[in-house]
PDB file of C-alpha atoms in Angstrom:
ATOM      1  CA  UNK A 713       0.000   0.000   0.000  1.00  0.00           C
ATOM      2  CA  UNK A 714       1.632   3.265  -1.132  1.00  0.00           C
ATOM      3  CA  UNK A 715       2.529   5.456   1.718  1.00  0.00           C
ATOM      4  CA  UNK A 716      -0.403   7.926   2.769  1.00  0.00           C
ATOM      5  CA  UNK A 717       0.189  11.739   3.898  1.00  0.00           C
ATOM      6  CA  UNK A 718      -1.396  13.890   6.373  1.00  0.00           C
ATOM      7  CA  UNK A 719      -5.011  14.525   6.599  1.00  0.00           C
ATOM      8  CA  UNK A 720      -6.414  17.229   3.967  1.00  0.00           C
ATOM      9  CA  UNK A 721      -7.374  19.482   6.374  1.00  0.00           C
ATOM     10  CA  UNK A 722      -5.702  22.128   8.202  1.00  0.00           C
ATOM     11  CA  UNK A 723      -7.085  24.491  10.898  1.00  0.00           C
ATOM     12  CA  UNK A 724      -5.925  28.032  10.423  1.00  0.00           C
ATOM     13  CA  UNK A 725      -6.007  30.304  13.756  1.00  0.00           C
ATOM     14  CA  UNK A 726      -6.174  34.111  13.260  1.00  0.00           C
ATOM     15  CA  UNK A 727      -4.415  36.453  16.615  1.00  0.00           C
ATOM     16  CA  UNK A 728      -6.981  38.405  18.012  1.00  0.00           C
ATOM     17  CA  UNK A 729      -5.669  42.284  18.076  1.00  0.00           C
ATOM     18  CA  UNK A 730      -4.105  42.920  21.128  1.00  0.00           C
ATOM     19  CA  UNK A 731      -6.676  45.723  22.023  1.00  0.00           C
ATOM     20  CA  UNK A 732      -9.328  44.386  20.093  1.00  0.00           C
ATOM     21  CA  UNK A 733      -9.580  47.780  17.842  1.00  0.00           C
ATOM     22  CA  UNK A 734      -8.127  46.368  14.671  1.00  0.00           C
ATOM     23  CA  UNK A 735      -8.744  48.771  12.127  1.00  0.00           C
ATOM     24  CA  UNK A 736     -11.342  48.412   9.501  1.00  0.00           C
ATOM     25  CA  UNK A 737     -10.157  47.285   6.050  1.00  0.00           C
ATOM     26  CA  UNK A 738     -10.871  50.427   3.304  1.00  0.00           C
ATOM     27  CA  UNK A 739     -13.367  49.372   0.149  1.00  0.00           C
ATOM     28  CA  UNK A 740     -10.276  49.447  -1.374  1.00  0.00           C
ATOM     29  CA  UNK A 741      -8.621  46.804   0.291  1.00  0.00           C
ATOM     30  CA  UNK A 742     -12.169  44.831   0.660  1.00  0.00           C
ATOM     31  CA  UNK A 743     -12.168  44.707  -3.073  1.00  0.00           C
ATOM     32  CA  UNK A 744      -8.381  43.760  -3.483  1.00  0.00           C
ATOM     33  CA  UNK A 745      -8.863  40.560  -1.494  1.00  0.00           C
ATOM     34  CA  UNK A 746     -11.824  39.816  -3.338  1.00  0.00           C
ATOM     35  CA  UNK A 747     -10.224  40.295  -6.596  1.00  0.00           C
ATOM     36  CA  UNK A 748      -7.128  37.877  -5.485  1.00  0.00           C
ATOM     37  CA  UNK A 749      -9.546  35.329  -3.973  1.00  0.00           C
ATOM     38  CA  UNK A 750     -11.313  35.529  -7.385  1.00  0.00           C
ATOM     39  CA  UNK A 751      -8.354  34.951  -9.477  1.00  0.00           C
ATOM     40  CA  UNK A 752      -7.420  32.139  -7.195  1.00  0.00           C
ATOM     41  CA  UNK A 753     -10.147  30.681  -7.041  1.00  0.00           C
ATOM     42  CA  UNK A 754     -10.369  30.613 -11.506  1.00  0.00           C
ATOM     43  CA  UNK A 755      -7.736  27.487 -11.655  1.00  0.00           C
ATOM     44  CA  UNK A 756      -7.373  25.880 -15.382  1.00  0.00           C
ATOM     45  CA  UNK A 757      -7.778  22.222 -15.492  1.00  0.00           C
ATOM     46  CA  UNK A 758      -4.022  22.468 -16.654  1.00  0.00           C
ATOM     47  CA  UNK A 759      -3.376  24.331 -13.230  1.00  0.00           C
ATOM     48  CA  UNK A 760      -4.875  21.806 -11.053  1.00  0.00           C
ATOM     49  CA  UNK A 761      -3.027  18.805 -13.006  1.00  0.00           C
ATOM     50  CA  UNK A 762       0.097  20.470 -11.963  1.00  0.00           C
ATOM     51  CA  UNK A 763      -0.835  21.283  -8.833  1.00  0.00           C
ATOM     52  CA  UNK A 764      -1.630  16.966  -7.957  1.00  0.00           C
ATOM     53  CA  UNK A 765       1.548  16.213  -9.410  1.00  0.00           C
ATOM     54  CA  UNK A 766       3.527  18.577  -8.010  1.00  0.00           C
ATOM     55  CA  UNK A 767       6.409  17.453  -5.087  1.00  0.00           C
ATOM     56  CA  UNK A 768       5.258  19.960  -2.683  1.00  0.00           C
ATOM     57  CA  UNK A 769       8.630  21.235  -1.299  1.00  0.00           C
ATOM     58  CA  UNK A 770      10.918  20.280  -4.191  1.00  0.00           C
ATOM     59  CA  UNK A 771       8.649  22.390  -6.318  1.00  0.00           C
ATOM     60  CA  UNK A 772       8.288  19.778  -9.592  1.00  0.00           C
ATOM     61  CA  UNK A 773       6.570  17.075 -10.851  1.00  0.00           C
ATOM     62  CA  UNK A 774       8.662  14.228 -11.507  1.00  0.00           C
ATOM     63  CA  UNK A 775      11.467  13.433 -14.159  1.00  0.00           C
ATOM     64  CA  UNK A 776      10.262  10.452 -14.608  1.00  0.00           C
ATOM     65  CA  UNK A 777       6.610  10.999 -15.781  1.00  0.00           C
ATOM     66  CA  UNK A 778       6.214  11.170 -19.654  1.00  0.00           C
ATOM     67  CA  UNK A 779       2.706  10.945 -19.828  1.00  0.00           C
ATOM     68  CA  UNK A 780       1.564  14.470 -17.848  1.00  0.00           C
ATOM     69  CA  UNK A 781       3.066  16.203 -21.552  1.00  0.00           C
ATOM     70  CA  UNK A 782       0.152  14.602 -23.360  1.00  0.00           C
ATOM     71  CA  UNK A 783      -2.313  14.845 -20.561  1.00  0.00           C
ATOM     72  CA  UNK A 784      -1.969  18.685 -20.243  1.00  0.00           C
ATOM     73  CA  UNK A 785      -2.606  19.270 -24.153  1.00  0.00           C
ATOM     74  CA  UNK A 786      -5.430  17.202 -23.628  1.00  0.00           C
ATOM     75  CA  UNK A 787      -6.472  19.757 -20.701  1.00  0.00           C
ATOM     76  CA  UNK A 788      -5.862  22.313 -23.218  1.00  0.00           C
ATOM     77  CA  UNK A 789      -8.617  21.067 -25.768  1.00  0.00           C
ATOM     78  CA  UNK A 790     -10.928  20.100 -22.572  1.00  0.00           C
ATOM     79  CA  UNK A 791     -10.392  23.626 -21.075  1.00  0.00           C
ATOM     80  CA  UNK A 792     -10.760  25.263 -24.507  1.00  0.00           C
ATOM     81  CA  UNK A 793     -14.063  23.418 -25.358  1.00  0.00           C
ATOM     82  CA  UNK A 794     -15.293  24.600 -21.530  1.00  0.00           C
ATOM     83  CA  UNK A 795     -14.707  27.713 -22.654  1.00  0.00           C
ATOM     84  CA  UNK A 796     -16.903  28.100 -25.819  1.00  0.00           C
ATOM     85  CA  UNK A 797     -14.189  27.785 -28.127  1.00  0.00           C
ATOM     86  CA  UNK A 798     -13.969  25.051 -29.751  1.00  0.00           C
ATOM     87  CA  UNK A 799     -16.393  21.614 -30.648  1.00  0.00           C
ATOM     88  CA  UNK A 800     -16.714  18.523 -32.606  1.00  0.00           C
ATOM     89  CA  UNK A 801     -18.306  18.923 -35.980  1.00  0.00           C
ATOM     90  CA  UNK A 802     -21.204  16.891 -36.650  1.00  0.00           C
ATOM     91  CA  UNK A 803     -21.745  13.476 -36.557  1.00  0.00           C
ATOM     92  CA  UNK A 804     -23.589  13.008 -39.916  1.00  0.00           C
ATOM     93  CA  UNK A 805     -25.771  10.853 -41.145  1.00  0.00           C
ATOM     94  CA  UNK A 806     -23.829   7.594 -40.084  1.00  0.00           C
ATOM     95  CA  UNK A 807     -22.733   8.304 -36.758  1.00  0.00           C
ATOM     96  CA  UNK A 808     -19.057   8.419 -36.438  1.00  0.00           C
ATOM     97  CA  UNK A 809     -17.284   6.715 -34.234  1.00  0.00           C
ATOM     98  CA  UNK A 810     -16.591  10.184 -31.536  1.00  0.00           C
ATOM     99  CA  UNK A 811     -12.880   9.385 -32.121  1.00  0.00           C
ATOM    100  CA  UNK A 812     -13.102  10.190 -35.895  1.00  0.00           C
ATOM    101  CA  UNK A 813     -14.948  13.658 -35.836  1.00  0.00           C
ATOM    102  CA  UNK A 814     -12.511  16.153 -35.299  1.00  0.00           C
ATOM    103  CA  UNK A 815     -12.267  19.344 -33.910  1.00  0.00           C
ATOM    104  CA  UNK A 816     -13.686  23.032 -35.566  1.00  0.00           C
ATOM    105  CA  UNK A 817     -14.184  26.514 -33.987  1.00  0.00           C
ATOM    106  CA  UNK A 818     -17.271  28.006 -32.473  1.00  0.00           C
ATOM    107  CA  UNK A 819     -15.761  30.672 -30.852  1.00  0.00           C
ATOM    108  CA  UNK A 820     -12.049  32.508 -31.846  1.00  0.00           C
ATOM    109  CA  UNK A 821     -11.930  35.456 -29.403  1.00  0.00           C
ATOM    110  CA  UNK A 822      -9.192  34.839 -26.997  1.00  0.00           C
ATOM    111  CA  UNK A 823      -9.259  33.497 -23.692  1.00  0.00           C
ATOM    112  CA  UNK A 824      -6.590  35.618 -22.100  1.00  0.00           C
ATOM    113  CA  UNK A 825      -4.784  32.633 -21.344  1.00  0.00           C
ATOM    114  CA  UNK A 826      -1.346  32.318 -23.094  1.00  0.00           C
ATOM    115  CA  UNK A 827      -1.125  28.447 -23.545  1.00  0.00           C
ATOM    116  CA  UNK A 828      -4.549  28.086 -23.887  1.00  0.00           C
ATOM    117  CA  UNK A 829      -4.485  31.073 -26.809  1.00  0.00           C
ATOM    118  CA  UNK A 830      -1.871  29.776 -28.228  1.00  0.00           C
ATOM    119  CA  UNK A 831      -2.799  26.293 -28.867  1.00  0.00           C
ATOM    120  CA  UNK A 832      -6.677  28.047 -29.772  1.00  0.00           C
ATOM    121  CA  UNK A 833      -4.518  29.533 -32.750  1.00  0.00           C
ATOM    122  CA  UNK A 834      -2.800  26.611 -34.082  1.00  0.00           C
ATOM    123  CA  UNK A 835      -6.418  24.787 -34.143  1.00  0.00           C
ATOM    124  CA  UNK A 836      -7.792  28.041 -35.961  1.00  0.00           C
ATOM    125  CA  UNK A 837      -4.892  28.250 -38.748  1.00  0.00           C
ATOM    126  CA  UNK A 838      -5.458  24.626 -39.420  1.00  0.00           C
ATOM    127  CA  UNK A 839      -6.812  22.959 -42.381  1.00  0.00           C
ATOM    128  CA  UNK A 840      -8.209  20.215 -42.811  1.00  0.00           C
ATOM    129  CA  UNK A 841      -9.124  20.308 -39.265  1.00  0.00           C
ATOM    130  CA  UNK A 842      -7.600  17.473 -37.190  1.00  0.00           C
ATOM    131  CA  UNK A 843      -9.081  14.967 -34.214  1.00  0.00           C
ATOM    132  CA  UNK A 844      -8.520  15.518 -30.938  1.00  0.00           C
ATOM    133  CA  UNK A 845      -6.561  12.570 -30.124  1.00  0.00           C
ATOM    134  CA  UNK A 846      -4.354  14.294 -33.522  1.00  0.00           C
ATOM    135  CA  UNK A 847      -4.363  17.003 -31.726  1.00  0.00           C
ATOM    136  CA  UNK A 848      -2.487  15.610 -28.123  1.00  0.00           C
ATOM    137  CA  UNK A 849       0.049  14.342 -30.563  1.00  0.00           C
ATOM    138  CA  UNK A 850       0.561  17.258 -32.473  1.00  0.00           C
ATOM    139  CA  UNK A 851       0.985  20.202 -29.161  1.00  0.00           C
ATOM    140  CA  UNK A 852       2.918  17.794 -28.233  1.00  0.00           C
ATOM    141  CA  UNK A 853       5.458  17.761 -30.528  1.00  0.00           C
ATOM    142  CA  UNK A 854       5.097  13.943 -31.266  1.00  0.00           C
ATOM    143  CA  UNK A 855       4.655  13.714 -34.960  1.00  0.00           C
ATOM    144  CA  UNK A 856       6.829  12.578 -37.919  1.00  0.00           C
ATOM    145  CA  UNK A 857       6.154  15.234 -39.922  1.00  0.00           C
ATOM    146  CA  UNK A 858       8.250  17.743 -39.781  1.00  0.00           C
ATOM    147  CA  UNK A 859       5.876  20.444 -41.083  1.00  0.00           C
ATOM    148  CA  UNK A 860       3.827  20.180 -38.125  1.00  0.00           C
ATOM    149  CA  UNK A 861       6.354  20.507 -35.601  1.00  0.00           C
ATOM    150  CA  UNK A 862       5.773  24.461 -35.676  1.00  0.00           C
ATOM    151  CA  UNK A 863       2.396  23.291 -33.550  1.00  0.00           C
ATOM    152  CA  UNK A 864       4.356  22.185 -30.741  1.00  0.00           C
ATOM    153  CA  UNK A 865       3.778  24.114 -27.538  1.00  0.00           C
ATOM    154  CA  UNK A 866       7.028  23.791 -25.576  1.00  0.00           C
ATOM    155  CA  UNK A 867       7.868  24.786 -21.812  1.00  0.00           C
ATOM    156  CA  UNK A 868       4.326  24.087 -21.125  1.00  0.00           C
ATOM    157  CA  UNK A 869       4.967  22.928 -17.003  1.00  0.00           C
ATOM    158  CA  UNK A 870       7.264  26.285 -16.769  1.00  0.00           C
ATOM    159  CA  UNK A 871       4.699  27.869 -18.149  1.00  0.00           C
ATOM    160  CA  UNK A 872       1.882  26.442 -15.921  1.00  0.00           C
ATOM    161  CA  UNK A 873       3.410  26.722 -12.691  1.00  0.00           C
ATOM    162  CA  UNK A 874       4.772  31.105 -13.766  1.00  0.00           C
ATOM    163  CA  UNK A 875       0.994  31.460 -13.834  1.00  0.00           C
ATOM    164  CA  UNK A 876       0.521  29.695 -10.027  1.00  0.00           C
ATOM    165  CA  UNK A 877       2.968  31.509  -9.225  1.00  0.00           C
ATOM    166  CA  UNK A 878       1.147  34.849 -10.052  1.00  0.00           C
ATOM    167  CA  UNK A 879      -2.055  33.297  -8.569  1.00  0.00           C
ATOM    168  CA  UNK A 880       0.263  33.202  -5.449  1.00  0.00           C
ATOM    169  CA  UNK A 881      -0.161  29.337  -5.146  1.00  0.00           C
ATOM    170  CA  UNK A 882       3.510  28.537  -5.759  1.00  0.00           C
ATOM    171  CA  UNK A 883       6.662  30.143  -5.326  1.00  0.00           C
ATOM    172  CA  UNK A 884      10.497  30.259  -7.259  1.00  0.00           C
ATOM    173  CA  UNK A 885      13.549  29.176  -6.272  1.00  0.00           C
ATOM    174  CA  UNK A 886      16.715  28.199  -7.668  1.00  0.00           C
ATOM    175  CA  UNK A 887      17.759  24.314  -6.836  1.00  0.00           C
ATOM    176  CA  UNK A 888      21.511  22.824  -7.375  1.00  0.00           C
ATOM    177  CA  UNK A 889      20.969  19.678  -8.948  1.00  0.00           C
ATOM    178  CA  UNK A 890      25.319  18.642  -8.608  1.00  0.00           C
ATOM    179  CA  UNK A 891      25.827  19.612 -12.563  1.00  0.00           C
ATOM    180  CA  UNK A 892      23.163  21.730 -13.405  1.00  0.00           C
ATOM    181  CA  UNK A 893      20.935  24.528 -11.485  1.00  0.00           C
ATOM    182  CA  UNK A 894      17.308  24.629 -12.094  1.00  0.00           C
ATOM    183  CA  UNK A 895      14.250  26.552 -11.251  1.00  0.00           C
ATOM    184  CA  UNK A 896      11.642  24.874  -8.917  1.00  0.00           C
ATOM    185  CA  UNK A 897       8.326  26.262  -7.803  1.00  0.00           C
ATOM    186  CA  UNK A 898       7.565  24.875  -4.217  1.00  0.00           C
ATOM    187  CA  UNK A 899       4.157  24.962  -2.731  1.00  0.00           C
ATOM    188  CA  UNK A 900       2.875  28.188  -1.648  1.00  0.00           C
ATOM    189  CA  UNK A 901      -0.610  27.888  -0.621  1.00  0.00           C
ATOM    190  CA  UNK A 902      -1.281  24.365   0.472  1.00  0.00           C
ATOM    191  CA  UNK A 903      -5.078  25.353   1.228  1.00  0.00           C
ATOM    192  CA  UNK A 904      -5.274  25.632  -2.641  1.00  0.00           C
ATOM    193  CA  UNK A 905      -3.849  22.294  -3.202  1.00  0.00           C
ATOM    194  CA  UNK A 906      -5.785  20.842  -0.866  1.00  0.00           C
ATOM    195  CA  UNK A 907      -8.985  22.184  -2.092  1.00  0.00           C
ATOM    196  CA  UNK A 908      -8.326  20.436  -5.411  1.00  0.00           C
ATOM    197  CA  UNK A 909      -7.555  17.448  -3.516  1.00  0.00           C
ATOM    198  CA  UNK A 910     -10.620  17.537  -1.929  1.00  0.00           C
ATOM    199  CA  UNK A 911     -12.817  18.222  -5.028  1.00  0.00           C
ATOM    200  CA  UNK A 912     -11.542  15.017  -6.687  1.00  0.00           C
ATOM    201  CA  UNK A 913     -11.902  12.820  -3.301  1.00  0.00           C
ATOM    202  CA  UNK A 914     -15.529  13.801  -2.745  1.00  0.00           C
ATOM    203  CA  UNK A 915     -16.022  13.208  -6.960  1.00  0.00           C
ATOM    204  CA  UNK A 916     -15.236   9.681  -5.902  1.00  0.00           C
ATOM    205  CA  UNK A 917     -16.463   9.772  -2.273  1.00  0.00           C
ATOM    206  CA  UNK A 918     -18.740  11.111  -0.546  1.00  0.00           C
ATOM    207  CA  UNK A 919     -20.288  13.585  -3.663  1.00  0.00           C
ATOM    208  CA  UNK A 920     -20.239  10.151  -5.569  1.00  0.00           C
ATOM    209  CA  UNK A 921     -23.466   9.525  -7.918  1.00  0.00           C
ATOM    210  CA  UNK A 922     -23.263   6.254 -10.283  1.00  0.00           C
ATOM    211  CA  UNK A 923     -23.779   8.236 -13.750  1.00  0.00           C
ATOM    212  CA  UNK A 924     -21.233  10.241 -14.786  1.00  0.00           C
ATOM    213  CA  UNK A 925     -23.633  12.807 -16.465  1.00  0.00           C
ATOM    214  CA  UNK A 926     -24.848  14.049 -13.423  1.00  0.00           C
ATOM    215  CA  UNK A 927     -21.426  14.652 -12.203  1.00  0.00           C
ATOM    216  CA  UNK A 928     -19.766  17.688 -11.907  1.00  0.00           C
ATOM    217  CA  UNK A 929     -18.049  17.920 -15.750  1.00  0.00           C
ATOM    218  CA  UNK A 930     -14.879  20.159 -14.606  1.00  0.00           C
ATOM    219  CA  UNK A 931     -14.374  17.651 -11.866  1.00  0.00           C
ATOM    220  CA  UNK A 932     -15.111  14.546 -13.990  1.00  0.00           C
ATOM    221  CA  UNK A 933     -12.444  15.830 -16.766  1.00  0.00           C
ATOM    222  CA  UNK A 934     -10.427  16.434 -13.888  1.00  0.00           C
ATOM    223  CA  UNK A 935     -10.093  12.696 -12.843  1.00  0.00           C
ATOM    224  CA  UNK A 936      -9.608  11.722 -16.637  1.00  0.00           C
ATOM    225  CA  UNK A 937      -6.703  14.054 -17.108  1.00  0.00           C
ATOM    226  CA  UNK A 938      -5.052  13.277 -14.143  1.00  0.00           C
ATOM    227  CA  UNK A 939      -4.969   9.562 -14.698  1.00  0.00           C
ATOM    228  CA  UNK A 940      -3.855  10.050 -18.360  1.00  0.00           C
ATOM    229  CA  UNK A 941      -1.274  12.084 -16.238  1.00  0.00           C
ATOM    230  CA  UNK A 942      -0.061   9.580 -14.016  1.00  0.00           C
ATOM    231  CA  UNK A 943      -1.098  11.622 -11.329  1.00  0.00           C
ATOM    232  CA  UNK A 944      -4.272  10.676 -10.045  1.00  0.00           C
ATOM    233  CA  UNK A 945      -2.463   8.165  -7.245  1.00  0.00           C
ATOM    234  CA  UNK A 946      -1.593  11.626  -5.905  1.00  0.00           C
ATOM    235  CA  UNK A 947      -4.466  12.469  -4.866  1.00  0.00           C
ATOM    236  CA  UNK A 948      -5.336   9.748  -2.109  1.00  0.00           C
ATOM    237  CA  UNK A 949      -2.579   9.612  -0.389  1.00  0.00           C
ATOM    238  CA  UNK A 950      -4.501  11.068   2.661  1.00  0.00           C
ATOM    239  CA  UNK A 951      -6.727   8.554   2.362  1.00  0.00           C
ATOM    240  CA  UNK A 952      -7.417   5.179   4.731  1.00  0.00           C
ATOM    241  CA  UNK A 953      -7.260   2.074   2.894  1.00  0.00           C
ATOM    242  CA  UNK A 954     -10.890   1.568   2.807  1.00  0.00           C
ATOM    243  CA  UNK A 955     -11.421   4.972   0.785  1.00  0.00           C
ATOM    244  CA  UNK A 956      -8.685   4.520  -1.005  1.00  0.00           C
ATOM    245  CA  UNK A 957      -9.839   1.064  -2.586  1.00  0.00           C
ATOM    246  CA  UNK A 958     -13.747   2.397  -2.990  1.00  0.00           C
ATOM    247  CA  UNK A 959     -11.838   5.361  -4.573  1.00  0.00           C
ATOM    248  CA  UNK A 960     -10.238   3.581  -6.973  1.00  0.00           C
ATOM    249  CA  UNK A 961     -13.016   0.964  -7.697  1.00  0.00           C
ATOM    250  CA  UNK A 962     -14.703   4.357  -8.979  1.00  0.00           C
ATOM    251  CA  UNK A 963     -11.927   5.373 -10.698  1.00  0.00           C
ATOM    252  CA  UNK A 964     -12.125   1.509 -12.771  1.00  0.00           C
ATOM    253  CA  UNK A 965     -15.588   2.482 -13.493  1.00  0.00           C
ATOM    254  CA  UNK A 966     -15.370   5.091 -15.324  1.00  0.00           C
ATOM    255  CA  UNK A 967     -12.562   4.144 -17.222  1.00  0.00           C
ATOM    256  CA  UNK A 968     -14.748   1.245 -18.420  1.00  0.00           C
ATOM    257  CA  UNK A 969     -17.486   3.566 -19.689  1.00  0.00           C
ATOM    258  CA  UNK A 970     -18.346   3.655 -23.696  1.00  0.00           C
ATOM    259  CA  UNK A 971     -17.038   6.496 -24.517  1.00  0.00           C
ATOM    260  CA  UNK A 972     -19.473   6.575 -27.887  1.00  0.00           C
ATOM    261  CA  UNK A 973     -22.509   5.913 -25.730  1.00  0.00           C
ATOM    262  CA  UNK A 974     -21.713   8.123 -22.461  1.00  0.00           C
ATOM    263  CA  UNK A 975     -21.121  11.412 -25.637  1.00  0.00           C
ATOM    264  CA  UNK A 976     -24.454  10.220 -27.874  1.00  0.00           C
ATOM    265  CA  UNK A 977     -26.550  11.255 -24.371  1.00  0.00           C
ATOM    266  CA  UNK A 978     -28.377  14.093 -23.968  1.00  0.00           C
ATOM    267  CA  UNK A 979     -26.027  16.848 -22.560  1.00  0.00           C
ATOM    268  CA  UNK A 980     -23.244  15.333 -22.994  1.00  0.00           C
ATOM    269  CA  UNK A 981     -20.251  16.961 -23.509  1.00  0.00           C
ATOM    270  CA  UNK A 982     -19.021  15.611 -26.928  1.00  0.00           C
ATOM    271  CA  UNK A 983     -15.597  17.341 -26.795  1.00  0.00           C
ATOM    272  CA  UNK A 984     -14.726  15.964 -23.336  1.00  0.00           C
ATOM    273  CA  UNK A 985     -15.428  12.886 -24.049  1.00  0.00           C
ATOM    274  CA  UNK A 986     -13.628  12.870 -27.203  1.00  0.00           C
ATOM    275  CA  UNK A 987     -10.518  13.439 -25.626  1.00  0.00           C
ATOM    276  CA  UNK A 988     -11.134  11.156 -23.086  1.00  0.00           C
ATOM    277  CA  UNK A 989     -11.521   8.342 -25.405  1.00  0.00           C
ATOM    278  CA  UNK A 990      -8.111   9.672 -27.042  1.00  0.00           C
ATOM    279  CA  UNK A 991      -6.608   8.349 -23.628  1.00  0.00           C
ATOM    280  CA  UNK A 992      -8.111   5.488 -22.986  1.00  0.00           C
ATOM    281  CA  UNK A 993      -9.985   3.567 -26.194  1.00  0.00           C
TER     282      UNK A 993
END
């Protein structure tokens, strides 16, 4: 049994004021905090991948994990289709398998995200149009054709973890690694970890519901990513065995799902599954 951490939650105490006459915070400060609570709060699915994986005091995820560079495009195109931006085209009028339709855009106006902008642009300047398990391969830089290595989006965990960094979730340092030095980003705010910790561990738990269209889509893309990520295991390390095996009994479930079926229901989000069966068809 892997090794388990400490318990999710922490309690946070706050010093009363000596002589209980703190001063009262200006509208202008009242707003500040709610504007950095609000930009806190907006984590990408990319974001929160990072954050599971991430060695909290080291400040990376590790060397050894190939499959997180495929798992974050496929955040991209799951974030991106969230968003408005992009869809599947139809289905016609012999229903494709959803692995064969590929990927057009509803919506170009830009997210104000850089990755997420950037890879929005590739799929714009593109024609024909590509799948979105074509897609994964191509921001990813694994294709044979040399022509489409300009699609490539490179740096993309630097990139990721600059952006906690301005959220204030992470912080930089600079790491001696014997022959080379290296830029880490250790853990900042654990509460915000923690919180996406706890989102995917009551997904599974106690917020549990045995059809995946009534749950939570941001949170059920969120476990699909994260296993295609390798990082999933992460994520219940502070639970007890018990939870831990119901947890990923859940986890076997959905991975057995049709994808074809669970997208051909009504509401279903077609993109997000899509990329989903990219993964794991």
């Amino acid at each position: 049994m892997a090794h388990r951490g400490e318990g999710l939650v922490q309690r946070r105490t706050v010093a009363a004021s000596s002589d209980n006459q703190a001063s009262k915070p200006t509208q202008d400060e009242d707003e500040d905090l709610d504007d950095k609570l609000e930009k806190k709060s907006r984590l990408t699915l990319l974001e929160e991948i990072i954050l599971i994986g991430l060695k909290d005091k080291e400040g990376y995820t590790s060397f050894w994990n190939d499959n997180i560079s495929s798992g974050l495009r496929g955040a991209m195109l799951v974030e991106l289709g969230f968003r408005g931006r992009i869809e599947l085209d139809g289905s016609g009028m012999r229903r494709r398998s959803i692995l064969n339709r590929r990927i057009q855009i509803k919506n170009d106006a830009p997210c104000g995200d850089i990755l997420l902008d950037e890879a929005l642009k590739h799929i714009k300047e593109t024609e024909p149009t590509e799948t979105p398990q074509s897609w994964v391969e191509l921001l990813s830089g694994e294709t044979w054709n040399p022509l489409k290595l300009r699609y490539q989006i490179r740096n993309v965990r630097e990139r990721i973890a600059k952006n906690l960094v301005e959220k204030g979730v992470l912080t930089t340092e600079k790491q001696n690694f014997v022959v080379f030095d290296m830029t880490t980003h250790p853990l900042l705010d654990a509460g915000a970890k923690q919180q996406v910790i706890k989102k995917v561990q009551d997904t599974l738990l106690t917020r549990w519901v045995n059809d995946p269209q009534r749950i939570d889509k941001r949170s059920l893309a969120l476990i699909y990513l994260c296993h295609a990520s390798e990082v999933l295991e992460n994520a219940f390390q502070s639970l007890n065995d018990e939870d831990y095996d119901l947890a990923m009994k859940r986890v076997r479930q959905l991975l057995d799902l049709d994808t074809d079926v669970e997208s051909s229901k009504n509401g279903a989000d077609e993109l997000m599954w899509a990329v989903v069966a990219s993964f794991f068809k």
